[in-house]
Short mmCIF file of C-alpha atoms in Angstrom, two decimals:
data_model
loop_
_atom_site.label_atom_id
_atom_site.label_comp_id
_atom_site.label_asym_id
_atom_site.label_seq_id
_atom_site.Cartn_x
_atom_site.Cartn_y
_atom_site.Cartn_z
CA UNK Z 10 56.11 1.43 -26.65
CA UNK Z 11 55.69 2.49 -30.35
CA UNK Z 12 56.64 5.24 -32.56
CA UNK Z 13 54.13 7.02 -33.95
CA UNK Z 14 55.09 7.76 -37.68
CA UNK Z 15 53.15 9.35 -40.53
CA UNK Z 16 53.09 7.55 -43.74
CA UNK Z 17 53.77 10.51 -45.93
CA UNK Z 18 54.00 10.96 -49.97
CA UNK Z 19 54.17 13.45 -52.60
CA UNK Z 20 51.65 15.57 -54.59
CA UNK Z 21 52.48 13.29 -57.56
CA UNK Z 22 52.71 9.70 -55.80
CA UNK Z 23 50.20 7.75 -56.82
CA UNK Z 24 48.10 6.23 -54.12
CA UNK Z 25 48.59 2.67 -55.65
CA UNK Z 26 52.60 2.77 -55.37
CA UNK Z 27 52.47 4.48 -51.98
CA UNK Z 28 50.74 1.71 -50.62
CA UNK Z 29 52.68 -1.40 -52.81
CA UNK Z 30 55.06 -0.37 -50.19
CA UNK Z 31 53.62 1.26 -46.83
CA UNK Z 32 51.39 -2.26 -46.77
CA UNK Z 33 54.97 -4.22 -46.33
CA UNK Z 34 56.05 -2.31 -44.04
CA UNK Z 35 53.67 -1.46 -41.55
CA UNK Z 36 53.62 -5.71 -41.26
CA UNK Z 37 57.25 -5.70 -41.00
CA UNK Z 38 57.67 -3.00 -38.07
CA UNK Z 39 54.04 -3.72 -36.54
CA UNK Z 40 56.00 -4.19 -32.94
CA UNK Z 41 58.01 -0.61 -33.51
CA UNK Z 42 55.75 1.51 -34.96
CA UNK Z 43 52.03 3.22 -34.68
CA UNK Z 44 51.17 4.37 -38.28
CA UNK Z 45 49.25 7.77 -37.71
CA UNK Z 46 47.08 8.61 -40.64
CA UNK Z 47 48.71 8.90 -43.94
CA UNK Z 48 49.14 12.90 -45.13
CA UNK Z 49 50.47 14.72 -48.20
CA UNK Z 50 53.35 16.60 -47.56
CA UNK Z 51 51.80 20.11 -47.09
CA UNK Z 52 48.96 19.14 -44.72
CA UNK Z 53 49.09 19.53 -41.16
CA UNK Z 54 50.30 16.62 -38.62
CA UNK Z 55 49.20 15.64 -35.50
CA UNK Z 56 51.09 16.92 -32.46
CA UNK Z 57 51.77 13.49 -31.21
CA UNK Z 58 54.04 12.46 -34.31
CA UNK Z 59 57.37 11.86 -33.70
CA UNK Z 60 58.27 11.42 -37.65
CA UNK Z 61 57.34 10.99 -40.79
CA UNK Z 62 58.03 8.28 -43.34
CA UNK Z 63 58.46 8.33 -47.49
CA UNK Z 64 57.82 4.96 -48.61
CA UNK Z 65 58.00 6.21 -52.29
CA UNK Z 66 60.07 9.55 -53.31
CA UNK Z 67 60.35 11.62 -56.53
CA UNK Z 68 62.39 13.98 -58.80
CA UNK Z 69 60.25 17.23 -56.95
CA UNK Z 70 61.62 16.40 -53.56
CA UNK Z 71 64.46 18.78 -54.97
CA UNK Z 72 61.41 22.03 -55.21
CA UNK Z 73 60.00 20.76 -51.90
CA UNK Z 74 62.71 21.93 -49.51
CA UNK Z 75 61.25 24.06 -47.17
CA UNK Z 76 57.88 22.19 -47.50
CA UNK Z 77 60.29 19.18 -46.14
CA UNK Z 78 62.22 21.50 -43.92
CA UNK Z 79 58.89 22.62 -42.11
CA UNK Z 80 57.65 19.16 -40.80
CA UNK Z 81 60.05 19.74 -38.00
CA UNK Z 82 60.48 16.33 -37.74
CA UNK Z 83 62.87 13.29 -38.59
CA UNK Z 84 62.83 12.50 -41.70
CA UNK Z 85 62.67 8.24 -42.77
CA UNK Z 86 63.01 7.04 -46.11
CA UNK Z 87 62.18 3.15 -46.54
CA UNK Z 88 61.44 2.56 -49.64
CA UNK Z 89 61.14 -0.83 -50.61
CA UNK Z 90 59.14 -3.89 -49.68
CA UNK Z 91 62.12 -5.36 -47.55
CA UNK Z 92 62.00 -2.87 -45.03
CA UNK Z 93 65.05 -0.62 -46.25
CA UNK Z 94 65.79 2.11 -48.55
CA UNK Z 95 66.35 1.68 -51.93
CA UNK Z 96 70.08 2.40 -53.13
CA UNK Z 97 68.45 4.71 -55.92
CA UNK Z 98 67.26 6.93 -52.83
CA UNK Z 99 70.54 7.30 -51.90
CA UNK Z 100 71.56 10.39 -54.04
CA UNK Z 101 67.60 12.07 -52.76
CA UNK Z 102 68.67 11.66 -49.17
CA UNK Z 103 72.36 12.81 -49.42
CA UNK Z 104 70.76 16.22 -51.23
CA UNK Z 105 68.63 16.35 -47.94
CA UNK Z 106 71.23 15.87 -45.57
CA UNK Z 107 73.20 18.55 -47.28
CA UNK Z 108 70.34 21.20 -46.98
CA UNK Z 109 70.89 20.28 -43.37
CA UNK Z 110 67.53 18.28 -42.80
CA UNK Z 111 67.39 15.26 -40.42
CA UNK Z 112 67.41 12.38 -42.56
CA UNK Z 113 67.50 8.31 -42.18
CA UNK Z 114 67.63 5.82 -44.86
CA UNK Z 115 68.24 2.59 -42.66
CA UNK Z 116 70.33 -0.36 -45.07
CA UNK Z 117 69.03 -2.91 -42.53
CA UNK Z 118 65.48 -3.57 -40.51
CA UNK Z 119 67.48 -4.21 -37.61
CA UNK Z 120 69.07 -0.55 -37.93
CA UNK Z 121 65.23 0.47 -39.12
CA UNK Z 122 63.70 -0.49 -36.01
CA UNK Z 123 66.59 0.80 -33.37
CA UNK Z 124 65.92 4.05 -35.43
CA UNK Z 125 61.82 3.49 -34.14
CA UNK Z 126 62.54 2.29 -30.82
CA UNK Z 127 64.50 5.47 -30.11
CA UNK Z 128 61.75 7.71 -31.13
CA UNK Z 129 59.47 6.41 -29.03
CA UNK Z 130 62.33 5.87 -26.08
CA UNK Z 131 62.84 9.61 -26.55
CA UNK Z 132 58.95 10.58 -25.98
CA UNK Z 133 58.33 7.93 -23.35
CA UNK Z 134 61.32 8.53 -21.03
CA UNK Z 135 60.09 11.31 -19.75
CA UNK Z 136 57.49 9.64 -17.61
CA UNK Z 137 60.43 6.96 -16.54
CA UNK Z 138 62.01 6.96 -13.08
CA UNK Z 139 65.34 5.40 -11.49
CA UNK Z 140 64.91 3.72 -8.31
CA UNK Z 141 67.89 4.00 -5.87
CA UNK Z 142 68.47 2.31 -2.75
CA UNK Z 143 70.71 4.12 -0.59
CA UNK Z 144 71.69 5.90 2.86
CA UNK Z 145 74.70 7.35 2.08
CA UNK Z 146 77.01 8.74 -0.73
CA UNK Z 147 80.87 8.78 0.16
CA UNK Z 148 80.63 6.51 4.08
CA UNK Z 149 80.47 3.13 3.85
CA UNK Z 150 82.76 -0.10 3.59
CA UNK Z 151 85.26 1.05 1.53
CA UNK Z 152 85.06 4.47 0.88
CA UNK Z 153 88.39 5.32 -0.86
CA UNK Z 154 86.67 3.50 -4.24
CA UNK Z 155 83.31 5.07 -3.58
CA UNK Z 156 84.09 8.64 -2.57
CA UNK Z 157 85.22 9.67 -6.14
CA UNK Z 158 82.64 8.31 -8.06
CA UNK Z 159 80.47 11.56 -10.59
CA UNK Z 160 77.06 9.75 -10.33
CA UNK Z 161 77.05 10.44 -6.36
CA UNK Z 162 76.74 14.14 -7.26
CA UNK Z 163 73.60 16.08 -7.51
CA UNK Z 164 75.54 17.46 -10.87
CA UNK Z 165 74.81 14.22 -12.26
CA UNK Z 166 71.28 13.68 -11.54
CA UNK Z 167 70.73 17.10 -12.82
CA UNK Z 168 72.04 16.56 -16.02
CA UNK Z 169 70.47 13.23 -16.25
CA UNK Z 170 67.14 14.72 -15.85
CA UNK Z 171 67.91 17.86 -17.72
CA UNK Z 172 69.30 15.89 -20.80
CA UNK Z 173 66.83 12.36 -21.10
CA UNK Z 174 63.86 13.23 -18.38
CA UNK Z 175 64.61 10.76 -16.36
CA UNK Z 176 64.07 11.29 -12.45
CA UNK Z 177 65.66 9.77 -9.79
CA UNK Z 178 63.99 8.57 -6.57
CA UNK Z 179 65.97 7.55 -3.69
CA UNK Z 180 65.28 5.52 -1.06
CA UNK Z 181 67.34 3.62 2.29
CA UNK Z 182 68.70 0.54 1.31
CA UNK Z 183 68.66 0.05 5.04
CA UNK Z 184 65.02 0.21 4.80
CA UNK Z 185 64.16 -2.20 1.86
CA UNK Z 186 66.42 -4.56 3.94
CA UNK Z 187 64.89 -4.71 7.06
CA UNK Z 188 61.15 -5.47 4.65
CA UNK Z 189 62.98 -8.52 3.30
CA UNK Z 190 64.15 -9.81 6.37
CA UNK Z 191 60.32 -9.57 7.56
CA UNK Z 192 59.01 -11.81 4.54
CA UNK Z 193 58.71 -15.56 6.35
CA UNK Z 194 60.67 -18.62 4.48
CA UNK Z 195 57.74 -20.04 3.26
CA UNK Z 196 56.53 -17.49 1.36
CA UNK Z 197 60.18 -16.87 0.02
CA UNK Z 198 59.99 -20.96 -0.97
CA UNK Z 199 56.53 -20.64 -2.44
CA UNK Z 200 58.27 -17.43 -4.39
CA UNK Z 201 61.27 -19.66 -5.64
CA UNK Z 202 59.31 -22.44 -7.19
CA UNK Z 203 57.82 -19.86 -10.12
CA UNK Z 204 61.36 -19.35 -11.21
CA UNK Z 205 63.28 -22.03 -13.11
CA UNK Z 206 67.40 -21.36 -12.91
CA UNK Z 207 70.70 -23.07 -12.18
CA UNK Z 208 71.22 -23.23 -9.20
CA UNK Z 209 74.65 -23.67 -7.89
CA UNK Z 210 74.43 -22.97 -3.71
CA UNK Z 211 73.96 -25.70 -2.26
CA UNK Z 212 72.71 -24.27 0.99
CA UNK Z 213 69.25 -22.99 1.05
CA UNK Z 214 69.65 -19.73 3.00
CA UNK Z 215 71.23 -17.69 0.66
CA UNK Z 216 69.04 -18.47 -2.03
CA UNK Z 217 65.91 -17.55 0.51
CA UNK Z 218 67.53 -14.32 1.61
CA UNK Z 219 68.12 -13.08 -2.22
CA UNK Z 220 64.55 -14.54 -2.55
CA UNK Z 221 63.27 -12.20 -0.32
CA UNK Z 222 65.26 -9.14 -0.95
CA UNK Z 223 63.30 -9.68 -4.56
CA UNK Z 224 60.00 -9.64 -3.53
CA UNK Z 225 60.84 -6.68 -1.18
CA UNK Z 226 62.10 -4.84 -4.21
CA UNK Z 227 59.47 -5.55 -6.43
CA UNK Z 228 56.77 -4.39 -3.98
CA UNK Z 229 59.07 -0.89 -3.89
CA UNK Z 230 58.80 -0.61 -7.82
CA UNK Z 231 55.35 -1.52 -7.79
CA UNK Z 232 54.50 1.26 -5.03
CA UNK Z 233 56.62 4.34 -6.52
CA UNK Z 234 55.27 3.31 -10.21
CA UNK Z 235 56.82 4.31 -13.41
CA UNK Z 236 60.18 2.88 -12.74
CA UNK Z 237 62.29 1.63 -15.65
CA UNK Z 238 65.36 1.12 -13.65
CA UNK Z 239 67.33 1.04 -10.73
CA UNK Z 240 69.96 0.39 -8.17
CA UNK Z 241 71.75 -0.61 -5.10
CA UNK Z 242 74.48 0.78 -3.00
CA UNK Z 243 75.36 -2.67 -2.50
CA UNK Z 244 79.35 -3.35 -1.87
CA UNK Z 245 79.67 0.16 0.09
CA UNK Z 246 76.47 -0.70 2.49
CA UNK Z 247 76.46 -3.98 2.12
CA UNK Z 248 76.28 -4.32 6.56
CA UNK Z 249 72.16 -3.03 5.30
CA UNK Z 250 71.34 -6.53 4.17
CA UNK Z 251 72.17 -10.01 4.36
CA UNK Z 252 72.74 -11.05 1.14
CA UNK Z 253 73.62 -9.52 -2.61
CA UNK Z 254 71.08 -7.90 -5.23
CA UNK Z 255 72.39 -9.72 -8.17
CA UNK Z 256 69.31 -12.40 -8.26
CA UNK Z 257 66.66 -10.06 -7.28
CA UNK Z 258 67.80 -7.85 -10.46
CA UNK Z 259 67.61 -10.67 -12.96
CA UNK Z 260 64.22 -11.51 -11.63
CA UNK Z 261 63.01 -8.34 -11.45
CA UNK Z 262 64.09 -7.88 -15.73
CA UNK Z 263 61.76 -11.57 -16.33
CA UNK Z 264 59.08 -9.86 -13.81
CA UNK Z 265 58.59 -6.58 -14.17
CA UNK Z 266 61.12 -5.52 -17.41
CA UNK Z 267 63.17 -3.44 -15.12
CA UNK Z 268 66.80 -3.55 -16.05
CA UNK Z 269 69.22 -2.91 -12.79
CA UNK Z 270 72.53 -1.89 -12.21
CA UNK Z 271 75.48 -2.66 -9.63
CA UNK Z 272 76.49 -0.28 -6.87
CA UNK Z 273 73.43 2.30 -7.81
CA UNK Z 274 75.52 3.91 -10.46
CA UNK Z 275 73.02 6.20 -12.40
CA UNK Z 276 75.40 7.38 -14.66
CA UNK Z 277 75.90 3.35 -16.42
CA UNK Z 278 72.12 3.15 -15.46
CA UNK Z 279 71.24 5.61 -17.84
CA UNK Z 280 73.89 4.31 -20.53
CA UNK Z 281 72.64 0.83 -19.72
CA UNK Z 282 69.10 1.79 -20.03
CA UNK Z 283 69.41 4.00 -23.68
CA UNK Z 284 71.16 1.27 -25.14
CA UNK Z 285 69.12 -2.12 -24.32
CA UNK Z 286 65.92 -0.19 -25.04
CA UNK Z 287 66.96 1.20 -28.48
CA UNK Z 288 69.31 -1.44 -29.74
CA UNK Z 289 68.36 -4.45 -28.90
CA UNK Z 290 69.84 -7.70 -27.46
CA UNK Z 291 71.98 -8.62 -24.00
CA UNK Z 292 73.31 -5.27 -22.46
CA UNK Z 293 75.16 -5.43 -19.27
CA UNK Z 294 77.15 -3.29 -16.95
CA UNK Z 295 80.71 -4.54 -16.18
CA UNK Z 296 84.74 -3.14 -15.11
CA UNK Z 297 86.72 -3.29 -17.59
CA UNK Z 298 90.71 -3.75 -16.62
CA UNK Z 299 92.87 -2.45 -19.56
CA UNK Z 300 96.23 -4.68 -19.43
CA UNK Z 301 97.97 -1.11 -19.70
CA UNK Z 302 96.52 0.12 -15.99
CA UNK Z 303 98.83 -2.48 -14.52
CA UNK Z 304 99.17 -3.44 -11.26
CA UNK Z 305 96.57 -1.20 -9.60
CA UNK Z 306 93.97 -3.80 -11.71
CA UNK Z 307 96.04 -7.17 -10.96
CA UNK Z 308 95.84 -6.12 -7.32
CA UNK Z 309 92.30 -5.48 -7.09
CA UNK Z 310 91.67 -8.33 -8.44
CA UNK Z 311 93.94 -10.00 -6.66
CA UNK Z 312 95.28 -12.19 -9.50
CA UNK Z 313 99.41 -12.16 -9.96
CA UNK Z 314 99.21 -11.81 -13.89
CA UNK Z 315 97.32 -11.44 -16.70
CA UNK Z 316 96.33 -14.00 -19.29
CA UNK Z 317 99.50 -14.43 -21.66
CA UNK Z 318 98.64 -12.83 -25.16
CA UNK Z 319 100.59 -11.96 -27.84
CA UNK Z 320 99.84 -8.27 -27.94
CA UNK Z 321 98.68 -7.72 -24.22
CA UNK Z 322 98.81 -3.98 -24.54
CA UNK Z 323 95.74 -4.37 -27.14
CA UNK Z 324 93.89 -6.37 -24.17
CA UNK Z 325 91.78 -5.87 -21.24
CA UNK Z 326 89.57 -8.11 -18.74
CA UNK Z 327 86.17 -7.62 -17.81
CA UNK Z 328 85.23 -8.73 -14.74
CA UNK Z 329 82.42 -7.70 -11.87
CA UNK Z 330 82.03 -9.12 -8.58
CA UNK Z 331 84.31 -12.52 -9.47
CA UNK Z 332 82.68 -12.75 -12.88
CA UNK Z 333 81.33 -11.32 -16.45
CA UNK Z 334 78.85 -8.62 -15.08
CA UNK Z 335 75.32 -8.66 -13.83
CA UNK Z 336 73.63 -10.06 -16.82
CA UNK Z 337 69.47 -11.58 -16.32
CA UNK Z 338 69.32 -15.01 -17.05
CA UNK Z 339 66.80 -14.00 -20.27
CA UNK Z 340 69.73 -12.30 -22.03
CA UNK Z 341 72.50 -14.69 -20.97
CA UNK Z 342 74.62 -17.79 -23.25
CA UNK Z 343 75.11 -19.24 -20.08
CA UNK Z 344 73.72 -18.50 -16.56
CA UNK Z 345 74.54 -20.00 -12.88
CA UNK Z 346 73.51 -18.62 -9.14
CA UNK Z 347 76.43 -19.12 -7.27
CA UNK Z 348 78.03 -17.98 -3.68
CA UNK Z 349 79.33 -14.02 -3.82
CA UNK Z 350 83.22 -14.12 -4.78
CA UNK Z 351 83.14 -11.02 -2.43
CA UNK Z 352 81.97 -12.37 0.78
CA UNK Z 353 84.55 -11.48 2.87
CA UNK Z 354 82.92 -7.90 2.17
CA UNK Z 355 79.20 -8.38 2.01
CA UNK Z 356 78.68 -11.70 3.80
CA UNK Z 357 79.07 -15.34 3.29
CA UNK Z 358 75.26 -15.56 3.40
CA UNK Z 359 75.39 -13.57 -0.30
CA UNK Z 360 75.27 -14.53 -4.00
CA UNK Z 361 76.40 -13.60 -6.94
CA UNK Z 362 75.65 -14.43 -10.93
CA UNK Z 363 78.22 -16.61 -13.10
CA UNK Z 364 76.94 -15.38 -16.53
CA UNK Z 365 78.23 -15.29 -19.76
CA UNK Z 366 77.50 -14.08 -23.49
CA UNK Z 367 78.63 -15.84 -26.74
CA UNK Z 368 82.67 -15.11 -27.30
CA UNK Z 369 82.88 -12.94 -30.89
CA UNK Z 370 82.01 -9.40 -31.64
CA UNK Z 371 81.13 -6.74 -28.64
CA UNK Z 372 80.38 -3.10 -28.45
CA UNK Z 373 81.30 -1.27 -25.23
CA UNK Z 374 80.32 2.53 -24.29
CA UNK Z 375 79.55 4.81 -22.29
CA UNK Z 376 77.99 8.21 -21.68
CA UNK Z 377 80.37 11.21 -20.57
CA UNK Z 378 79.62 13.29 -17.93
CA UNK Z 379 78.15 15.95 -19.58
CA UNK Z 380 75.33 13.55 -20.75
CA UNK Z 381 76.15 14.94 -24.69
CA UNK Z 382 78.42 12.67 -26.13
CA UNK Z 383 78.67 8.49 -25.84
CA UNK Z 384 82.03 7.08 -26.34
CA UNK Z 385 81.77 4.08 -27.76
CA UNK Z 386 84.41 1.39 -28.90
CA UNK Z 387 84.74 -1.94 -30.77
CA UNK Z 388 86.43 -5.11 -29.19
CA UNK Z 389 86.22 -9.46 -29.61
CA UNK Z 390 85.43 -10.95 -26.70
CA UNK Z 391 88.07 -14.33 -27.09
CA UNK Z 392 87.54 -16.63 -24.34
CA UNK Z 393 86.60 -16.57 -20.72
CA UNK Z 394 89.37 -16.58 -17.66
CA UNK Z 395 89.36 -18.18 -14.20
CA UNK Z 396 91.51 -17.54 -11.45
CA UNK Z 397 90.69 -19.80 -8.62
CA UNK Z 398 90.83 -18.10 -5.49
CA UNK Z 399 90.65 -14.63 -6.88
CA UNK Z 400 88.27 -11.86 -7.34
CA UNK Z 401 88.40 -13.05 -11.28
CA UNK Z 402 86.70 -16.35 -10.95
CA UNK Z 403 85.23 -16.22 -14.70
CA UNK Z 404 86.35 -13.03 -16.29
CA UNK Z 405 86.21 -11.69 -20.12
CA UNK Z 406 89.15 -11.89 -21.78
CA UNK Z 407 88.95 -9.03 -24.52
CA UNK Z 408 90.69 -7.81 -27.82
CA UNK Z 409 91.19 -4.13 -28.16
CA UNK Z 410 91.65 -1.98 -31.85
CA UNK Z 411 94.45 -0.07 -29.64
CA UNK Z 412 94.72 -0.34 -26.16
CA UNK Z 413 96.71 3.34 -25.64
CA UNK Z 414 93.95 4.85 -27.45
CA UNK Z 415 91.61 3.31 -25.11
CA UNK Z 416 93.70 4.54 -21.74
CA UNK Z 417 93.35 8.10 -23.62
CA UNK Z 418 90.08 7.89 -24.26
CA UNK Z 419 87.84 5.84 -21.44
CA UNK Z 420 85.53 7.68 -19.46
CA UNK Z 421 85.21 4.65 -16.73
CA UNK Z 422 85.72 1.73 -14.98
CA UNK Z 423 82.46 0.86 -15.86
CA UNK Z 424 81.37 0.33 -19.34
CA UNK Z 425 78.22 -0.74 -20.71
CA UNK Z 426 78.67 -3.90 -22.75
CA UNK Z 427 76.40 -5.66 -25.69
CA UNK Z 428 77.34 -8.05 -28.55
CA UNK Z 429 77.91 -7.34 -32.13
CA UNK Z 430 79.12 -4.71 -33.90
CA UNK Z 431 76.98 -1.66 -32.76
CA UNK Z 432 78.56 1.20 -33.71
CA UNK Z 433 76.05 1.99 -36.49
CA UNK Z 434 72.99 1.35 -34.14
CA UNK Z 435 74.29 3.80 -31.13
CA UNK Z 436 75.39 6.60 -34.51
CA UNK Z 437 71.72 6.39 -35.26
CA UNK Z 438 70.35 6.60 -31.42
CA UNK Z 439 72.66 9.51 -30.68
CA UNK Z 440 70.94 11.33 -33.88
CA UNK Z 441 67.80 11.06 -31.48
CA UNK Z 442 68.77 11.88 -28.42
CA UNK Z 443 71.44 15.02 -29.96
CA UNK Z 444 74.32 12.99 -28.82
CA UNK Z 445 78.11 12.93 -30.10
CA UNK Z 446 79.61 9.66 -30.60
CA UNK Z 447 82.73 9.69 -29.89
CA UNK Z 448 84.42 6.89 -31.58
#
């Protein structure tokens, strides 16, 4: 998946310094980007660009306005052999902004190529589909969490489709299910031995049944093609299978590069999905307990306090299933199959995944209902918490910029997670996808 990008220069560029830099850069962003034929601005581009680049600019960019202004199309400025734009542009590019053109002059090739990845995310999504295992929206094992949830509604997956392309394909869980249970231990056994992990049940029949529920859901994304991603109604109709969906997920990322999502919650899916394709790096779905929401979040939990902080109202926990969140192996600091924390609701025969990310710098977000704006906030992730004997067995502990601001603000109990500081990355993919960050 590629952007396709036409080298572009001015009448009065010479051909010599429009190549001293396009040659740099096409070998720098060979993985992001398709160069299309190189035009002068003025002739006619193909219809499958998605936008054009200015590896060298002049003074009569000033007189070519409207020439600029009818491209129709993104306008990138890189203009040095580094991979960025040159701080002399910056002046050029702040004129073209102000005429109320689409502009980017990425300061970093890490902020260069999220800006390519989410051109071509934008063209190829279209043909993307979300795979959903499920036989019911509001019934289930515990339906007072599940009957108020926005991605059950056919509101959602309207606007999902409406807004990004994506379409949604459901199918029984009960179904996919009884297929694993069919698959005979050997071949589950024979199935295990490709994989290399940690291990950490020491009885062999969960691992087979989790085995198995894999290689049933792989043949299900192999026969409805095009799926990018998907999910499982998992905790609510969790009587539809005999184990958990957490291994068959990370496997199914190493196997197949489909990233999957707990509780088939389209609305993180998509989040989930936007981000890691665009920005790069590990991108996970998790809940996120404020220390503000109180007891409601100790309860479920089932933990008696929270972690003793100095400013706890500036601090949360994040915490899924007993531990960080549903992260693949690939993307994971540290990564362990262990028995489900939750098995007096989905069965002692299930799993779960003990995974964690490097402590420092995260970005959390997610998108609003409406599908046109992604809130988005910075936090530190400061050490990991375990509560033995608790649904918090290895949980996040987290450092908010202001915690009431958050409780005003979030949009969840899920959030999408990812390390660093993003907020500069998801600015520039919301300038693709006509998005408001709301920061």
């Amino acid at each position: 998946m590629k952007a396709k990008v036409v080298p572009m220069r001015f009448q009065s560029t010479s051909m010599e310094d429009f190549h001293k830099i396009l040659t740099p850069l096409s070998e720098i962003y060979q993985d992001e980007v398709e160069f299309l034929e190189p035009k002068v601005l003025g002739e006619g581009l193909p219809a499958n660009a998605e936008a054009v680049l200015f590896p060298v600019i002049w003074s009569d960019l000033y007189e070519e306005t409207e020439a600029l202004r009818a491209l129709h199309l993104p306008i990138i400025v890189l203009t040095t052999r580094f991979g960025v734009s040159l701080m002399f542009d910056w002046e050029a590019v702040a004129f073209l902004k102000d005429k109320g053109l689409q502009v980017f002059n990425p300061h970093s090739v890490e902020l260069a190529k999220t800006l390519f990845r989410a051109l071509a995310l934008k063209t190829s999504m279209h043909s993307g589909k979300f795979l959903i295992f499920q036989d019911t929206d509001y019934d289930g094992l515990i339906p007072e969490q599940f009957k108020i949830f926005y991605w059950w509604h056919e509101q959602c997956t309207r606007d999902i489709y409406e807004k990004f392309g994506i379409r949604i394909v459901r199918k029984p869980y009960k179904e996919l299910g009884k297929k694993a249970a069919t698959i005979p231990d050997d071949d589950a056994r024979k199935e295990a031995a490709r994989w290399d992990f940690p291990n950490c049940i020491a009885d062999e029949r969960p691992l087979l049944s989790s085995i198995k529920l894999f290689m049933a859901l792989r043949d299900a994304v192999d026969e409805e093609g095009n799926v990018v991603a998907g999910g499982i109604n998992c905790l609510n109709e969790a009587y539809d299978s005999d184990t958990t969906p957490c291994l068959a997920w990370s496997l199914l990322y190493q196997d197949r590069g489909v990233i999957g999502v707990c509780e088939g919650d389209t609305s993180s899916l998509m989040t989930q999905y936007l981000v890691s394709k665009t920005i790069g790096g590990p991108v996970f779905t998790t809940n996120i307990y404020p220390f503000l929401s109180g007891m409601p979040a100790l309860s479920h939990e089932k933990i008696q306090a929270f972690p003793d902080v100095d400013d706890p109202d500036d601090h949360a926990l994040l915490v899924h299933c007993g531990y960080l969140g549903l992260l693949p192996q690939a993307t994971a600091h540290k990564w362990c199959l262990k028995p489900c924390v939750l098995g007096w609701l989905v069965g002692e025969n299930s799993v779960a995944v003990d995974a964690e990310i490097g402590t420092g710098d995260i970005t959390f977000c997610k998108l609003h209902a409406s599908m046109n704006s992604l809130f988005a906030e910075k936090a530190v992730l400061e050490e990991y918490v375990q509560y033995p004997g608790s649904d918090c067995r290895n949980g996040g502990l987290i450092r908010l910029a202001d915690g009431y601001r958050l409780m005003e603000r979030i949009r969840s109990h899920h959030v999408i997670v990812t390390t660093g500081k993003r907020l500069n990355q998801l600015k520039t993919v919301c300038e693709i996808f006509n998005l408001n960050l709301d920061v």
